[in-house]
Short mmCIF file of C-alpha atoms in Angstrom, two decimals:
data_model
loop_
_atom_site.label_atom_id
_atom_site.label_comp_id
_atom_site.label_asym_id
_atom_site.label_seq_id
_atom_site.Cartn_x
_atom_site.Cartn_y
_atom_site.Cartn_z
CA MET A 1 156.47 100.16 119.88
CA LYS A 2 154.86 96.70 119.57
CA LYS A 3 152.90 96.02 116.42
CA PHE A 4 149.32 94.86 116.95
CA PHE A 5 146.88 93.12 114.71
CA THR A 6 143.41 94.65 114.66
CA LEU A 7 140.05 93.17 113.87
CA ILE A 8 138.63 95.01 110.87
CA VAL A 9 135.38 96.93 110.56
CA MET A 10 134.38 96.91 114.21
CA ALA A 11 131.96 99.47 115.56
CA LEU A 12 132.91 101.62 118.53
CA MET A 13 129.86 103.49 119.77
CA ALA A 14 129.97 106.31 122.26
CA VAL A 15 127.25 107.92 124.37
CA GLY A 16 127.10 111.50 123.17
CA VAL A 17 129.83 110.78 120.60
CA ASN A 18 129.44 109.75 116.96
CA ALA A 19 130.04 106.08 116.19
CA GLU A 20 133.57 105.25 115.09
CA THR A 21 135.33 102.16 113.75
CA LEU A 22 138.29 100.36 115.25
CA PRO A 23 141.14 100.97 115.45
CA TRP A 24 139.77 104.15 117.05
CA GLU A 25 141.79 107.28 117.67
CA GLY A 26 140.53 110.52 119.19
CA GLU A 27 140.25 111.92 122.71
CA VAL A 28 137.64 111.22 125.37
CA VAL A 29 138.26 112.76 128.81
CA PHE A 30 136.76 111.08 131.87
CA ASP A 31 136.54 113.86 134.46
CA ASN A 32 133.46 112.26 136.06
CA TRP A 33 131.31 109.17 135.71
CA GLY A 34 129.04 110.76 133.12
CA ALA A 35 131.03 109.98 129.97
CA ASN A 36 131.57 106.52 128.55
CA LEU A 37 132.49 104.70 125.39
CA GLN A 38 130.52 101.66 124.29
CA VAL A 39 131.91 98.99 121.99
CA ASP A 40 129.24 96.97 120.21
CA LYS A 41 129.19 93.20 120.73
CA SER A 42 129.76 92.65 116.99
CA VAL A 43 133.36 93.72 117.58
CA PHE A 44 133.93 90.57 119.62
CA ALA A 45 132.22 88.10 117.29
CA SER A 46 135.56 86.51 116.33
CA ALA A 47 137.36 87.15 119.61
CA LYS A 48 139.01 84.28 121.47
CA ALA A 49 140.55 83.76 124.87
CA GLY A 50 143.96 85.41 125.04
CA ASP A 51 143.08 88.31 122.74
CA LYS A 52 143.71 91.72 124.27
CA ILE A 53 141.93 95.05 124.44
CA MET A 54 144.60 97.73 124.02
CA ILE A 55 143.80 101.17 125.45
CA THR A 56 146.09 104.17 125.25
CA ALA A 57 145.27 106.22 128.36
CA ALA A 58 146.75 109.05 130.40
CA PRO A 59 145.92 110.76 133.70
CA VAL A 60 144.36 114.22 133.85
CA GLU A 61 144.13 116.55 136.86
CA VAL A 62 140.86 116.37 138.78
CA SER A 63 141.43 117.72 142.28
CA THR A 64 138.37 116.05 143.80
CA TRP A 65 139.40 112.53 142.77
CA GLU A 66 141.60 111.23 145.57
CA TRP A 67 142.19 107.70 144.18
CA GLY A 68 144.01 108.76 141.04
CA ALA A 69 143.26 108.27 137.35
CA GLN A 70 141.35 105.09 136.60
CA VAL A 71 139.73 103.46 133.58
CA TYR A 72 137.06 100.79 133.98
CA LEU A 73 136.19 98.13 131.40
CA LYS A 74 132.78 96.56 131.94
CA THR A 75 130.51 94.32 129.92
CA LEU A 76 127.05 95.63 129.15
CA ARG A 77 124.82 93.03 130.80
CA GLY A 78 121.87 95.15 131.84
CA GLY A 79 123.97 98.31 132.01
CA TRP A 80 127.11 98.02 134.13
CA ALA A 81 126.77 94.63 135.78
CA ILE A 82 130.21 93.10 135.32
CA ILE A 83 133.57 94.79 135.88
CA CYS A 84 136.13 93.13 133.62
CA ASN A 85 139.17 95.08 134.68
CA THR A 86 140.42 98.35 136.08
CA ILE A 87 143.39 100.31 134.78
CA ALA A 88 145.28 102.70 137.02
CA ALA A 89 146.39 105.26 134.45
CA THR A 90 149.61 106.37 136.11
CA GLU A 91 151.21 107.64 132.90
CA GLU A 92 150.43 108.01 129.24
CA LYS A 93 150.98 104.61 127.64
CA THR A 94 149.16 101.67 126.11
CA TYR A 95 147.55 99.38 128.67
CA SER A 96 146.34 95.88 127.83
CA VAL A 97 143.44 93.90 129.24
CA GLU A 98 143.39 90.19 128.37
CA ILE A 99 140.11 88.64 127.32
CA THR A 100 139.77 85.53 129.47
CA ASP A 101 137.51 82.49 129.33
CA ASP A 102 137.70 81.69 133.04
CA GLU A 103 134.39 80.98 134.75
CA ILE A 104 133.17 83.69 137.12
CA GLU A 105 130.04 84.17 139.18
CA ILE A 106 128.00 87.38 139.12
CA GLU A 107 124.78 88.62 140.62
CA GLU A 108 122.09 89.47 138.08
CA GLU A 109 119.07 91.54 139.03
CA LYS A 110 115.75 90.25 137.65
CA GLU A 111 112.72 92.34 136.70
CA ASP A 112 111.15 91.85 140.15
CA LYS A 113 114.36 93.27 141.72
CA SER A 114 115.38 89.89 143.07
CA LYS A 115 118.93 88.74 142.43
CA VAL A 116 120.28 85.46 141.11
CA THR A 117 123.85 84.15 140.79
CA VAL A 118 124.94 83.54 137.20
CA LYS A 119 128.02 81.69 135.98
CA THR A 120 129.65 83.26 132.94
CA THR A 121 133.01 84.26 131.42
CA MET A 122 134.44 87.56 130.28
CA LEU A 123 134.67 86.25 126.70
CA SER A 124 131.06 85.11 126.55
CA GLU A 125 129.85 88.38 128.11
CA LEU A 126 131.69 90.48 125.51
CA LYS A 127 130.27 88.35 122.70
CA GLU A 128 126.75 88.60 124.11
CA TYR A 129 126.60 92.19 125.38
CA GLY A 130 129.63 94.22 124.25
CA LEU A 131 131.93 96.49 126.27
CA ALA A 132 131.63 99.81 128.09
CA ILE A 133 134.66 101.93 128.99
CA GLN A 134 134.28 104.47 131.79
CA GLY A 135 136.73 106.31 133.97
CA MET A 136 137.72 109.15 136.21
CA ALA A 137 140.55 111.70 136.03
CA SER A 138 141.78 110.11 132.80
CA LYS A 139 141.55 110.34 129.06
CA ILE A 140 141.61 107.76 126.28
CA THR A 141 143.18 108.51 122.92
CA LYS A 142 143.23 105.11 121.24
CA VAL A 143 141.44 101.74 121.40
CA GLU A 144 142.61 98.63 119.53
CA LEU A 145 142.10 94.91 119.65
CA TYR A 146 145.08 92.60 119.50
CA SER A 147 144.27 89.16 118.14
CA VAL A 148 146.74 86.67 119.58
CA PRO A 149 148.23 84.81 116.61
CA GLU A 150 148.05 81.06 116.24
CA TYR A 151 151.38 79.26 116.01
CA GLU A 152 152.57 76.19 114.16
CA GLU A 153 152.07 73.08 116.28
CA THR A 154 155.76 72.16 116.29
CA GLY A 155 158.64 74.50 117.00
CA THR A 156 162.33 74.49 116.14
CA SER A 157 164.83 73.97 118.96
CA LEU A 158 167.53 76.61 118.86
CA GLU A 159 171.02 75.47 119.83
CA PHE A 160 172.58 77.44 122.69
CA ASN A 161 176.06 77.20 124.16
CA GLU A 162 177.05 76.87 127.82
CA TRP A 163 176.49 80.63 128.29
CA GLY A 164 172.96 80.48 126.87
CA GLN A 165 173.91 82.29 123.68
CA ILE A 166 171.75 82.15 120.55
CA PHE A 167 173.40 83.35 117.37
CA LYS A 168 171.74 85.64 114.87
CA SER A 169 171.96 83.11 112.05
CA GLN A 170 169.50 80.87 113.93
CA LEU A 171 166.89 83.65 113.89
CA ALA A 172 167.03 84.36 110.15
CA ASP A 173 163.59 82.83 109.52
CA TYR A 174 161.88 84.49 112.49
CA SER A 175 160.40 87.97 112.80
CA GLY A 176 157.35 89.94 113.94
CA ASP A 177 155.05 87.91 116.18
CA ASP A 178 157.03 84.70 115.77
CA LYS A 179 157.56 83.44 119.33
CA ILE A 180 160.49 82.16 121.39
CA ILE A 181 159.92 80.05 124.51
CA ILE A 182 162.74 79.68 127.06
CA THR A 183 162.43 76.88 129.64
CA TYR A 184 164.44 76.80 132.90
CA LYS A 185 164.57 73.95 135.39
CA ILE A 186 164.75 74.35 139.19
CA GLU A 187 166.68 71.35 140.44
CA GLY A 188 167.84 72.08 143.99
CA SER A 189 166.47 73.50 147.25
CA THR A 190 162.94 74.88 147.53
CA ASP A 191 163.66 77.14 150.47
CA TYR A 192 161.23 80.00 149.87
CA GLU A 193 161.39 83.62 150.93
CA GLU A 194 159.75 84.28 154.31
CA GLY A 195 156.68 86.49 154.68
CA GLY A 196 155.16 85.81 151.26
CA THR A 197 153.05 83.33 149.43
CA LYS A 198 154.58 79.98 148.68
CA GLY A 199 157.06 80.66 145.93
CA SER A 200 159.86 82.96 145.03
CA VAL A 201 161.19 84.86 142.06
CA ILE A 202 163.74 84.11 139.42
CA GLY A 203 164.94 86.77 137.00
CA TRP A 204 165.37 86.22 133.27
CA GLY A 205 167.93 88.44 131.58
CA ILE A 206 168.24 88.98 127.87
CA GLY A 207 171.26 90.74 126.44
CA SER A 208 173.46 90.97 123.39
CA ILE A 209 176.20 88.34 123.20
CA ALA A 210 178.85 90.96 123.97
CA SER A 211 177.03 92.18 127.09
CA LEU A 212 175.41 89.13 128.59
CA GLY A 213 175.46 90.58 132.07
CA GLY A 214 171.69 91.01 132.23
CA LYS A 215 171.37 93.99 129.93
CA VAL A 216 167.60 93.69 129.77
CA LYS A 217 165.37 91.93 132.28
CA LEU A 218 162.28 90.82 130.40
CA ALA A 219 160.36 89.29 133.27
CA ASP A 220 160.29 87.73 136.70
CA LEU A 221 158.96 84.22 137.13
CA SER A 222 157.32 82.97 140.30
CA ILE A 223 158.92 79.70 141.39
CA GLN A 224 156.63 77.23 143.18
CA GLY A 225 159.17 74.49 143.79
CA ILE A 226 161.28 72.00 141.89
CA GLY A 227 160.23 71.72 138.25
CA GLU A 228 160.39 73.44 134.88
CA TYR A 229 159.24 77.01 134.24
CA SER A 230 158.88 78.86 130.93
CA ILE A 231 158.66 82.37 129.61
CA SER A 232 157.81 83.43 126.06
CA PHE A 233 158.27 86.59 124.00
CA THR A 234 157.89 87.57 120.37
CA MET A 235 160.63 88.68 118.02
CA ASN A 236 159.09 92.16 118.13
CA GLU A 237 159.35 92.20 121.91
CA LEU A 238 162.93 90.95 121.78
CA ALA A 239 163.87 93.68 119.29
CA ASP A 240 162.16 96.33 121.45
CA ALA A 241 163.87 95.11 124.61
CA LEU A 242 167.34 95.01 123.11
CA ASP A 243 166.81 98.10 120.93
CA ASP A 244 166.90 97.65 117.17
CA THR A 245 169.98 99.87 117.01
CA ASN A 246 172.05 97.48 119.14
CA THR A 247 174.84 96.65 116.70
CA GLU A 248 176.11 93.70 118.68
CA TYR A 249 172.68 92.03 118.86
CA ASN A 250 171.91 92.68 115.19
CA THR A 251 175.27 91.25 114.15
CA ASN A 252 175.72 88.27 116.47
CA GLY A 253 172.57 87.44 118.44
CA PHE A 254 171.42 87.38 122.08
CA GLY A 255 172.19 85.59 125.30
CA VAL A 256 170.13 84.45 128.31
CA GLN A 257 171.01 84.92 131.98
CA PHE A 258 169.17 83.97 135.19
CA TRP A 259 169.12 85.28 138.74
CA SER A 260 168.21 82.27 140.85
CA CYS A 261 165.77 82.40 143.73
CA LYS A 262 167.04 81.93 147.28
CA ASN A 263 168.95 78.68 147.81
CA ALA A 264 167.71 77.22 144.51
CA THR A 265 169.87 75.82 141.75
CA GLY A 266 168.82 75.40 138.16
CA SER A 267 169.78 75.10 134.52
CA LEU A 268 168.63 76.21 131.10
CA VAL A 269 166.61 73.42 129.45
CA SER A 270 165.55 74.63 126.02
CA ILE A 271 164.99 77.58 123.71
CA VAL A 272 162.34 76.86 121.08
CA ALA A 273 161.13 79.16 118.27
CA TYR A 274 157.60 78.98 116.84
CA LYS A 275 156.37 80.44 113.57
CA VAL A 276 153.04 82.22 113.35
CA LYS A 277 150.64 79.96 111.50
CA ALA A 278 150.01 81.35 108.05
CA ALA A 279 146.47 82.56 107.47
CA ALA A 280 144.42 80.25 105.29
CA GLU A 281 144.39 81.42 101.69
CA GLU A 282 141.07 82.79 100.53
CA VAL A 283 140.26 80.66 97.50
CA THR A 284 137.31 80.69 95.13
CA TRP A 285 136.75 77.90 92.62
CA THR A 286 134.45 78.62 89.70
CA VAL A 287 132.99 76.31 87.06
CA VAL A 288 133.63 77.82 83.62
CA GLY A 289 132.29 76.38 80.40
CA VAL A 290 129.61 76.28 77.71
CA LYS A 291 126.82 78.83 77.76
CA ASN A 292 123.86 76.44 77.46
CA ILE A 293 124.73 75.02 80.91
CA PHE A 294 126.53 77.79 82.78
CA GLY A 295 124.68 80.83 81.43
CA SER A 296 127.87 82.54 80.27
CA GLU A 297 130.45 81.64 77.65
CA TRP A 298 133.69 80.46 79.35
CA ASN A 299 133.55 83.42 81.73
CA THR A 300 135.90 83.05 84.73
CA GLU A 301 134.37 86.11 86.44
CA ASP A 302 130.82 84.79 86.59
CA ALA A 303 130.20 84.52 90.34
CA ASN A 304 126.92 82.66 89.68
CA ASN A 305 129.08 79.61 88.97
CA ASP A 306 131.21 79.78 92.13
CA MET A 307 131.45 76.41 93.88
CA ILE A 308 130.71 75.90 97.59
CA SER A 309 132.58 73.93 100.25
CA THR A 310 132.07 73.01 103.89
CA ASP A 311 135.62 71.84 104.60
CA GLY A 312 137.81 73.93 102.28
CA LYS A 313 138.79 70.75 100.40
CA ILE A 314 135.82 69.36 98.48
CA TYR A 315 133.89 71.89 96.37
CA THR A 316 130.55 71.33 94.61
CA TRP A 317 128.36 73.08 92.06
CA VAL A 318 124.78 72.00 91.38
CA LYS A 319 122.31 73.11 88.70
CA GLU A 320 118.81 71.71 88.34
CA ASP A 321 116.35 71.44 85.45
CA VAL A 322 118.96 71.55 82.66
CA THR A 323 118.11 70.10 79.25
CA LEU A 324 120.95 67.89 78.04
CA GLU A 325 120.93 66.28 74.60
CA LYS A 326 121.95 62.77 73.74
CA GLY A 327 125.48 62.55 72.37
CA THR A 328 126.31 66.26 72.79
CA GLU A 329 129.72 66.98 74.27
CA TYR A 330 129.51 69.43 77.18
CA LYS A 331 132.79 71.05 78.22
CA PHE A 332 134.06 72.98 81.23
CA LYS A 333 137.00 73.64 83.55
CA VAL A 334 137.29 74.61 87.24
CA ALA A 335 139.19 77.91 87.58
CA LYS A 336 140.85 79.36 90.69
CA ASN A 337 140.08 82.89 91.93
CA HIS A 338 138.17 83.97 88.82
CA SER A 339 141.15 83.75 86.44
CA TRP A 340 142.81 81.36 84.00
CA GLY A 341 146.05 81.39 86.01
CA GLU A 342 145.15 77.98 87.47
CA ALA A 343 142.39 75.77 86.07
CA TYR A 344 141.59 72.03 86.04
CA PRO A 345 141.73 69.65 84.30
CA SER A 346 144.51 70.70 81.93
CA SER A 347 142.30 69.77 78.96
CA ASP A 348 138.59 70.55 78.99
CA TYR A 349 136.45 68.14 81.01
CA ILE A 350 133.91 66.60 78.60
CA PHE A 351 130.75 64.70 79.52
CA LYS A 352 127.74 63.36 77.57
CA VAL A 353 124.36 61.79 78.31
CA ASP A 354 122.66 58.84 76.61
CA GLU A 355 119.18 60.35 76.52
CA THR A 356 117.80 63.80 75.79
CA ALA A 357 116.05 64.83 79.01
CA LYS A 358 115.98 67.21 81.98
CA TYR A 359 118.85 66.67 84.41
CA THR A 360 120.33 67.82 87.70
CA ILE A 361 124.06 68.31 87.20
CA THR A 362 126.45 67.98 90.16
CA ILE A 363 130.11 68.91 89.58
CA THR A 364 132.60 68.00 92.32
CA PHE A 365 136.18 69.25 92.65
CA ASP A 366 138.86 68.05 95.11
CA SER A 367 141.12 71.07 95.70
CA GLU A 368 143.95 68.86 97.02
CA SER A 369 144.08 66.15 94.36
CA LYS A 370 142.65 68.50 91.68
CA GLU A 371 140.29 65.74 90.53
CA VAL A 372 137.03 66.72 88.79
CA SER A 373 133.91 64.57 88.55
CA VAL A 374 130.38 65.01 87.17
CA LYS A 375 127.13 63.35 88.14
CA THR A 376 123.99 63.72 85.99
CA GLU A 377 120.61 62.66 87.37
CA LYS A 378 117.58 62.57 85.08
CA THR A 379 114.64 64.49 86.55
CA GLY A 380 112.19 64.71 83.63
CA ASP A 381 111.54 64.40 79.93
CA ALA A 382 112.49 66.98 77.33
CA GLU A 383 111.78 67.39 73.65
CA ALA A 384 114.62 67.42 71.16
CA VAL A 385 115.97 70.90 70.52
CA GLU A 386 116.13 72.21 66.94
CA HIS A 387 119.58 73.69 66.33
CA THR A 388 121.20 75.77 63.64
CA TYR A 389 124.79 75.34 62.50
CA ASP A 390 127.41 77.49 60.85
CA VAL A 391 131.03 77.08 59.77
CA ARG A 392 133.92 79.25 60.93
CA GLY A 393 137.42 78.91 59.49
CA ASN A 394 140.39 80.66 57.95
CA PHE A 395 139.31 80.27 54.32
CA LYS A 396 139.59 83.87 53.13
CA GLY A 397 139.17 87.51 53.94
CA ASP A 398 141.03 89.68 56.41
CA GLU A 399 138.75 88.63 59.28
CA LYS A 400 138.97 84.89 58.48
CA TRP A 401 137.57 83.16 61.60
CA GLU A 402 135.09 86.04 62.06
CA ILE A 403 133.25 85.14 58.82
CA SER A 404 130.23 82.89 59.38
CA TYR A 405 129.06 80.46 56.67
CA GLU A 406 125.47 79.44 57.49
CA MET A 407 124.60 75.79 56.87
CA THR A 408 121.33 74.53 55.32
CA LYS A 409 119.50 71.44 56.58
CA GLY A 410 118.62 68.87 53.93
CA SER A 411 115.72 66.41 53.85
CA ASP A 412 118.07 63.73 55.13
CA GLY A 413 118.89 65.81 58.25
CA ILE A 414 122.41 66.61 57.02
CA PHE A 415 123.56 70.26 57.18
CA THR A 416 125.55 71.59 54.21
CA VAL A 417 127.36 74.74 53.11
CA SER A 418 129.55 75.44 50.06
CA ILE A 419 132.30 78.04 50.20
CA ALA A 420 133.27 79.17 46.70
CA ASP A 421 136.36 80.79 45.25
CA VAL A 422 138.84 79.37 47.81
CA ASP A 423 142.51 79.74 46.93
CA LYS A 424 145.09 76.99 47.01
CA GLY A 425 146.27 76.16 50.57
CA ASN A 426 145.68 74.23 53.80
CA TYR A 427 142.73 75.40 55.92
CA GLU A 428 141.21 74.77 59.36
CA TYR A 429 137.57 75.05 60.35
CA LYS A 430 134.87 74.00 62.84
CA VAL A 431 131.11 73.59 62.79
CA ARG A 432 129.38 75.65 65.50
CA GLN A 433 126.01 74.96 67.06
CA ASP A 434 123.56 77.87 67.42
CA ASN A 435 126.10 80.45 66.23
CA ALA A 436 128.19 80.10 69.40
CA TRP A 437 131.39 78.41 70.47
CA SER A 438 129.70 76.66 73.40
CA VAL A 439 129.29 73.52 71.30
CA SER A 440 131.43 73.00 68.21
CA TYR A 441 132.69 70.07 66.14
CA PRO A 442 135.09 68.37 65.91
CA SER A 443 136.79 68.84 69.30
CA SER A 444 139.98 69.93 67.50
CA ASN A 445 139.95 71.97 64.31
CA ALA A 446 139.13 70.04 61.16
CA THR A 447 141.51 70.47 58.21
CA VAL A 448 141.12 70.49 54.44
CA GLU A 449 143.63 70.88 51.59
CA VAL A 450 142.76 72.94 48.45
CA LYS A 451 145.03 72.28 45.47
CA GLU A 452 143.75 74.86 42.95
CA ASN A 453 142.80 78.53 43.22
CA GLY A 454 139.09 79.24 42.83
CA SER A 455 137.97 75.89 44.23
CA THR A 456 134.73 75.29 46.11
CA VAL A 457 134.84 73.66 49.58
CA THR A 458 131.62 71.88 50.56
CA ILE A 459 131.27 71.03 54.27
CA THR A 460 128.66 68.66 55.70
CA PHE A 461 127.65 67.95 59.30
CA ASP A 462 125.58 65.03 60.59
CA PRO A 463 124.12 66.01 64.02
CA SER A 464 123.09 62.40 64.72
CA THR A 465 126.77 61.35 64.82
CA ASN A 466 128.49 64.77 65.10
CA THR A 467 130.46 63.85 61.99
CA VAL A 468 132.12 66.62 59.95
CA ASN A 469 133.28 66.11 56.33
CA ALA A 470 134.62 68.34 53.56
CA THR A 471 134.97 67.90 49.80
CA VAL A 472 136.79 70.14 47.32
CA THR A 473 135.53 70.86 43.81
CA ALA A 474 137.93 72.20 41.15
CA PRO A 475 137.00 75.60 39.60
CA THR A 476 136.00 74.20 36.15
CA GLY A 477 132.31 74.14 37.03
CA ILE A 478 132.32 77.85 37.91
CA THR A 479 133.39 78.82 34.36
CA ALA A 480 130.05 77.70 32.95
CA VAL A 481 128.19 79.56 35.65
CA LYS A 482 130.08 82.73 34.91
CA THR A 483 129.19 82.43 31.19
CA ALA A 484 125.52 82.08 32.03
CA GLN A 485 125.74 85.07 34.32
CA GLN A 486 126.01 87.45 31.34
CA ASP A 487 122.18 87.44 30.92
CA GLY A 488 121.51 89.42 34.19
CA VAL A 489 120.67 86.38 36.34
CA ARG A 490 121.95 86.53 39.95
CA TYR A 491 124.04 83.78 41.60
CA ASN A 492 125.52 83.30 45.08
CA LEU A 493 129.14 82.34 45.73
CA ALA A 494 128.27 78.64 45.47
CA GLY A 495 127.05 79.18 41.90
CA GLN A 496 123.38 78.77 42.88
CA LYS A 497 120.72 80.96 41.25
CA VAL A 498 119.10 83.47 43.66
CA ASN A 499 116.28 85.97 43.32
CA ALA A 500 116.39 89.76 43.62
CA GLY A 501 115.60 89.63 47.36
CA TYR A 502 118.72 87.62 48.24
CA LYS A 503 121.01 89.37 50.76
CA GLY A 504 124.78 88.96 50.71
CA VAL A 505 127.51 88.58 48.06
CA VAL A 506 125.93 88.25 44.59
CA ILE A 507 127.53 87.48 41.18
CA MET A 508 125.81 89.02 38.14
CA ASN A 509 127.15 89.53 34.63
CA GLY A 510 130.57 88.30 35.81
CA LYS A 511 130.87 90.83 38.66
CA LYS A 512 130.54 90.49 42.45
CA PHE A 513 128.60 92.95 44.62
CA VAL A 514 127.00 92.99 48.09
CA VAL A 515 123.23 93.30 48.57
CA LYS A 516 122.25 94.54 52.06
#
């Protein structure tokens, strides 16, 4: 049985029958002209010339129908105006009707009952009106659409010997709907058969190498004179014709034989194999980065940041009315198919602006070269944004980077925090803006070395230059604080005096405790 592609989610509607979806299977018996199946025009939205409507039909006994079992396919222009094809259902099997784009003329009845001649095509009619299937003395059990595959533009010539034999090894890369085209050349007399139309018939035989004597005759070709003639078949059709169980074919390959038309001589010209063109990969590119621009924090699954493209090559993402601050580093990447499996550039893309203002941001990505670019266009003024800052690092505690050390802004605009009681070691840290990782400094982790247990690390941040510094104070100063603490006065971890309303870790009378 041939394998057919089907168009997905296509509505098959029936008069007196519930709507179904293709591929449709069931049983509708046409014992008179009253029953019919109607296929909505949406089914044919992507159809193209050469596609086929596949109908599995069989005859049924109706004694009053003298012309045998028939199935009619008609487009639905004003009811039943155009007959596309008629199937004589002589036995139960799958019949195919090709969707053509040839121009035809039809008579169309207007509202005033007058008739006009209209030029149209079967393809355009199906797209515009849909299809009706009607019949007599027959039944339909299955309806499918076969979308003719597109093939690579260039094929591979298969080498054949003087007996037209193609060996199995040459077919290793071909299967399914991959296609083989055999071309034969008529070189001699063009003496045609009498009593027929101009032309004659040549037979094409396909057989296993061991039995090349015309084991299977795939087709007849009408010869119209001297010239070249071709026939094509898929690997599926070849396998069906020769029978998949044919040991000789499966082991060695197949051969070609011809039965020439009357008084004509000819020769085999070429056997060319074509691969089915691979379907274009469905790709989504998403801009992923800092929250204050993209609305989510480095979230590859945020579809709001999917880029758009008109040619499948250049992708763009645009956001308007965004406040950008002078000197701030804004970071992002472009990720493929909502995951980190493939993202560009390899390091974060970083851009800055020279003036705090409102901007339209346009990000462009070339999916072939993988190049990323950013354009910022000022669209209005904006006031400076007041930010808060905290420090995250691996100074102490089981959670380490989860501990936040809030910074305090001084009169000089510099933010400061002191982290007390830090043990000897090498530490890493960063300064975060607005308690989030969207913007943090420096770009790589800052480092600091502590040489004595119980030291205090003081970190400063200058937002005007994005400069981060750290100093380490030996624990000698804390001894005096601890002595003073015996009088019931409360201190924080930096050794600063605090009142009774202070929340957090407190030192009093030489002991630490947490006030919530």
